[in-house]
Each structure stands twice: as structure tokens, then as C-alpha cells.
Backbone as numpy.savetxt, mean C-alpha at the origin, in Angstrom:
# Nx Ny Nz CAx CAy CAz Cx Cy Cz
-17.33 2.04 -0.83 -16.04 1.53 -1.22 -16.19 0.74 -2.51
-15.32 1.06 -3.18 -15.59 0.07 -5.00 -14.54 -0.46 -4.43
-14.70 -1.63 -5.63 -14.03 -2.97 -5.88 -12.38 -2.64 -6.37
-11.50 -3.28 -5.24 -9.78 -3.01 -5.83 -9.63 -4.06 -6.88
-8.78 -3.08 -7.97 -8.33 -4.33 -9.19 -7.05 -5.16 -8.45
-6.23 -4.41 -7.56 -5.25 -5.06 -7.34 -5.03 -6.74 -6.66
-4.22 -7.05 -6.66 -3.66 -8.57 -6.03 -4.59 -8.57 -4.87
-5.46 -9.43 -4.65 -6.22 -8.88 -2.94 -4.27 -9.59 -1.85
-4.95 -8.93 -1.16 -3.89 -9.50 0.50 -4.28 -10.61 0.93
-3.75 -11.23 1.36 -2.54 -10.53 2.72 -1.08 -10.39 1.77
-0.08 -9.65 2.02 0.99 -9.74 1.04 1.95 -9.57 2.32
3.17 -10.04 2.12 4.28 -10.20 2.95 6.14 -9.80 2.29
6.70 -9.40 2.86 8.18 -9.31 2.64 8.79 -10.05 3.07
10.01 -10.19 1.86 10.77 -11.35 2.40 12.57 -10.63 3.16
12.85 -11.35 3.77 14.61 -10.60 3.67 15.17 -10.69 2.52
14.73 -11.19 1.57 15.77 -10.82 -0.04 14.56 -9.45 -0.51
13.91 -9.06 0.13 13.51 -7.52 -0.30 12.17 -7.98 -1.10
11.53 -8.99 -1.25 10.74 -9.68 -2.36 9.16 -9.36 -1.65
7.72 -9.01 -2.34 6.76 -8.83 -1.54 6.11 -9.64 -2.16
5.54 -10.35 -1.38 4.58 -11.97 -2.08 3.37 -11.85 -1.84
2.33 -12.78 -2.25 1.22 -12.79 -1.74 0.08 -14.29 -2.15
-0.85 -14.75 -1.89 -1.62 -16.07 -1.87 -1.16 -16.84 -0.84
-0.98 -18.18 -1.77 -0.40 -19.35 -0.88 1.07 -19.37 -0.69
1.11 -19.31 0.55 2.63 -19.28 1.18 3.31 -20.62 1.14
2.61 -21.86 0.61 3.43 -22.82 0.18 4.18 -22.85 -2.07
2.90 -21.76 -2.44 3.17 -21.61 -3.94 2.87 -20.21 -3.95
3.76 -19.01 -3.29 3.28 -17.83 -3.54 3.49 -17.32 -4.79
2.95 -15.39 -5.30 2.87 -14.76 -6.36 3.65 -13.68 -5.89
4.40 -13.47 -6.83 5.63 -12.08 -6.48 4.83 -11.02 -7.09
4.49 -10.26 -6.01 3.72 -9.12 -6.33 4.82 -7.84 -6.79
6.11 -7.66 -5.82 6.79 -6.58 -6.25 8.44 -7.00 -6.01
9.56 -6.90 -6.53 10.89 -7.28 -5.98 11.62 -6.09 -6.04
12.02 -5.99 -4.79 12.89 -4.66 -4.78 14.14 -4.93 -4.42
14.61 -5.97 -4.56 15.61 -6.57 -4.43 16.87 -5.88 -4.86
17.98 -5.91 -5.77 18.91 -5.33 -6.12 19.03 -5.38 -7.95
18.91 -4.62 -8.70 18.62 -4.53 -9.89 19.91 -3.27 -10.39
20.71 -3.02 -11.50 21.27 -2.08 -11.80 21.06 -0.90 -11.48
19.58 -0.51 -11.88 18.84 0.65 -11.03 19.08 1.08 -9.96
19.23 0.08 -9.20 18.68 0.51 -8.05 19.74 -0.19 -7.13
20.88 -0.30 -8.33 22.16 -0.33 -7.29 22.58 0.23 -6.56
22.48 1.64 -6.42 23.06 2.34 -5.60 22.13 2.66 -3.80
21.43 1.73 -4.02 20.37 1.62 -2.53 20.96 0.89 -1.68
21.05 1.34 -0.45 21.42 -0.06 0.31 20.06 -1.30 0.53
21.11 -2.19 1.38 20.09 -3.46 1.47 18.34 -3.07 2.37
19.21 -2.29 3.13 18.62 -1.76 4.52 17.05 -0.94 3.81
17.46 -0.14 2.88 16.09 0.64 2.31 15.29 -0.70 1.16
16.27 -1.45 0.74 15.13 -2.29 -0.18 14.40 -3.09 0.67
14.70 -3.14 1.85 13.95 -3.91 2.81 13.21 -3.17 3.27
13.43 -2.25 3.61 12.13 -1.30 4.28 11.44 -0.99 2.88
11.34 -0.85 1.50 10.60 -0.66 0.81 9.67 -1.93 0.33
10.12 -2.93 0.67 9.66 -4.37 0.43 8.41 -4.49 1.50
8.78 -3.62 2.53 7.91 -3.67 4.03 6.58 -2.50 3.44
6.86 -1.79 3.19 6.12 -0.69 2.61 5.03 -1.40 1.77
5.29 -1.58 0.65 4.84 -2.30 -0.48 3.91 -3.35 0.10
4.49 -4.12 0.91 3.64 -5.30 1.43 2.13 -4.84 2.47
2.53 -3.67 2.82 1.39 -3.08 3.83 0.49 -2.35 3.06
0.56 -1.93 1.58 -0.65 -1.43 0.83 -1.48 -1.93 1.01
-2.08 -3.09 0.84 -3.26 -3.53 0.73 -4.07 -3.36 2.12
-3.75 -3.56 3.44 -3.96 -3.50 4.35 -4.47 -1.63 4.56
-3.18 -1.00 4.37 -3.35 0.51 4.60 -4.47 1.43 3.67
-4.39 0.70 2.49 -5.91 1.57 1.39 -6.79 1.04 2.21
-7.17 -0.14 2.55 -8.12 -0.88 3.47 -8.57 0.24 4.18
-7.61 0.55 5.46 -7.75 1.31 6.48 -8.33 2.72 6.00
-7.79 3.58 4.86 -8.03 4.98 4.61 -9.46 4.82 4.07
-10.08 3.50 3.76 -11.02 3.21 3.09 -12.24 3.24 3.70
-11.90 2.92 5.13 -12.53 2.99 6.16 -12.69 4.52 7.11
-11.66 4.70 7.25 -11.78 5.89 7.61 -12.03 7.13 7.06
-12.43 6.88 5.62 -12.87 7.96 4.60 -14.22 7.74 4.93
-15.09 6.87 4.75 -16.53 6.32 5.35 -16.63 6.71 6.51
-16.17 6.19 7.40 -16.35 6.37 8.95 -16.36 8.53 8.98
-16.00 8.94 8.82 -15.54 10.05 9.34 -16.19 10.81 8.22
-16.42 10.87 7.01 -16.96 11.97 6.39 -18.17 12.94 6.68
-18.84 12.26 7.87 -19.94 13.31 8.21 -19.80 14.21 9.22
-18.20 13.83 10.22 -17.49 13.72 11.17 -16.94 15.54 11.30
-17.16 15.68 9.79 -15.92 16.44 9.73 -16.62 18.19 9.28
-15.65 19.04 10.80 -16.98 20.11 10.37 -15.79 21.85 9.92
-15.03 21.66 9.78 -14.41 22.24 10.00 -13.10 22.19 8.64
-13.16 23.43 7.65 -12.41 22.99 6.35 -11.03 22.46 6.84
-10.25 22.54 7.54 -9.39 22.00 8.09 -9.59 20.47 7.77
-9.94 20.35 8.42 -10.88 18.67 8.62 -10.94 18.18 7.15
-12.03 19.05 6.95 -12.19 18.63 4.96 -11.34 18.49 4.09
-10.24 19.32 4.18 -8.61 18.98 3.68 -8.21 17.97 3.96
-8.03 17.70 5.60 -7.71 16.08 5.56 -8.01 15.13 4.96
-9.64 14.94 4.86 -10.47 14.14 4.41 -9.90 13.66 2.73
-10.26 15.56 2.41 -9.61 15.13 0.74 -8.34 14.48 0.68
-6.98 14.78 1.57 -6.03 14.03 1.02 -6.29 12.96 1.12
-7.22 12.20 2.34 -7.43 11.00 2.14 -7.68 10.17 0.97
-9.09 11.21 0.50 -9.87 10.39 -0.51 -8.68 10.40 -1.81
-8.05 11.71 -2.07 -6.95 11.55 -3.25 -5.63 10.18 -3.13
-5.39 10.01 -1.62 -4.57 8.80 -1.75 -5.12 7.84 -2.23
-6.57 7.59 -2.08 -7.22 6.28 -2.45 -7.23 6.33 -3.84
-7.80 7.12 -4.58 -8.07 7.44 -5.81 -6.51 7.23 -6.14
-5.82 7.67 -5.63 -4.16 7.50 -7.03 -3.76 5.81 -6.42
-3.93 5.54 -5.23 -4.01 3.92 -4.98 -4.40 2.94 -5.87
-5.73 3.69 -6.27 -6.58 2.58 -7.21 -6.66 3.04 -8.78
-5.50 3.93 -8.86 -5.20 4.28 -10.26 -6.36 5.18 -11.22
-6.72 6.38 -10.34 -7.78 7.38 -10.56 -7.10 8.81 -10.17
């Protein structure tokens, strides 16, 4: 596993759609999906579930990160190996590769 450039975690959503992260008494706005001209025409309901999304990256590359390791010797069957690769390609476009 190499080193993520990104914000490390834990990161969290807020109900104004906002995904934060550090100290929860002086946090860092990692992403706001809040309501912008753009993205006026979204309801509240999806900028919140995208705020939820956003906030679980760091956690979820974690996981595929692991389970790309764990399982690559695992796997015997090209079926399998397809999986594997989409794995490893989510990580790679995750970490901007």
C-alpha cells in the first residue's frame, strides 16, 4: 500500500451537506455539497447523501486497500482476476493514477 496524498480521516457530514475532517472543535472543509447554482437543481435529500458518500472515502480506499492485499493470491479463476483489477483500478483513480 503507498502513501495517500489526500486529507487523512476520519471525515464526517454535516446536515448542511458539508464533509469535514481533523479537529471537531476547529474542523477543515474537505468537500461542500451544499447548494451552489450548479447544483441547484438537486434536492436537499441527494446533497446529503453525497456529503455521506464523500465522507466515507477515506475509510472505503482503506478497505479496497486491504482487500486488494489480502486476496490477491486468493484469486484463481479470471473471473476473480477481473474483480481484483476493478479493485486495484478504483484505487489507482482514488489516488489520482
Amino acid at each position: 500500500m503507498t502513501t495517500s496524498k489526500h486529507t487523512p480521516g476520519p471525515w464526517w457530514s454535516t446536515p448542511s451537506a458539508a464533509v469535514l475532517c481533523g479537529n471537531p472543535d476547529d474542523p477543515e472543509i474537505v468537500a461542500d455539497c451544499a447548494p451552489t447554482d450548479l447544483m441547484a437543481v438537486q434536492d436537499d435529500e441527494r446533497k446529503v447523501a453525497n456529503a455521506r458518500l464523500i465522507a466515507a472515502a477515506p475509510e472505503l480506499l482503506e478497505a479496497l486497500e486491504r482487500v486488494a492485499y489480502e486476496f490477491q493470491s486468493y484469486m484463481s479463476d479470471s473471473e476473480q482476476r477481473h474483480t481484483l483489477d476493478d479493485v486495484r483500478a478504483a484505487i489507482a483513480k482514488a489516488k489520482g493514477g
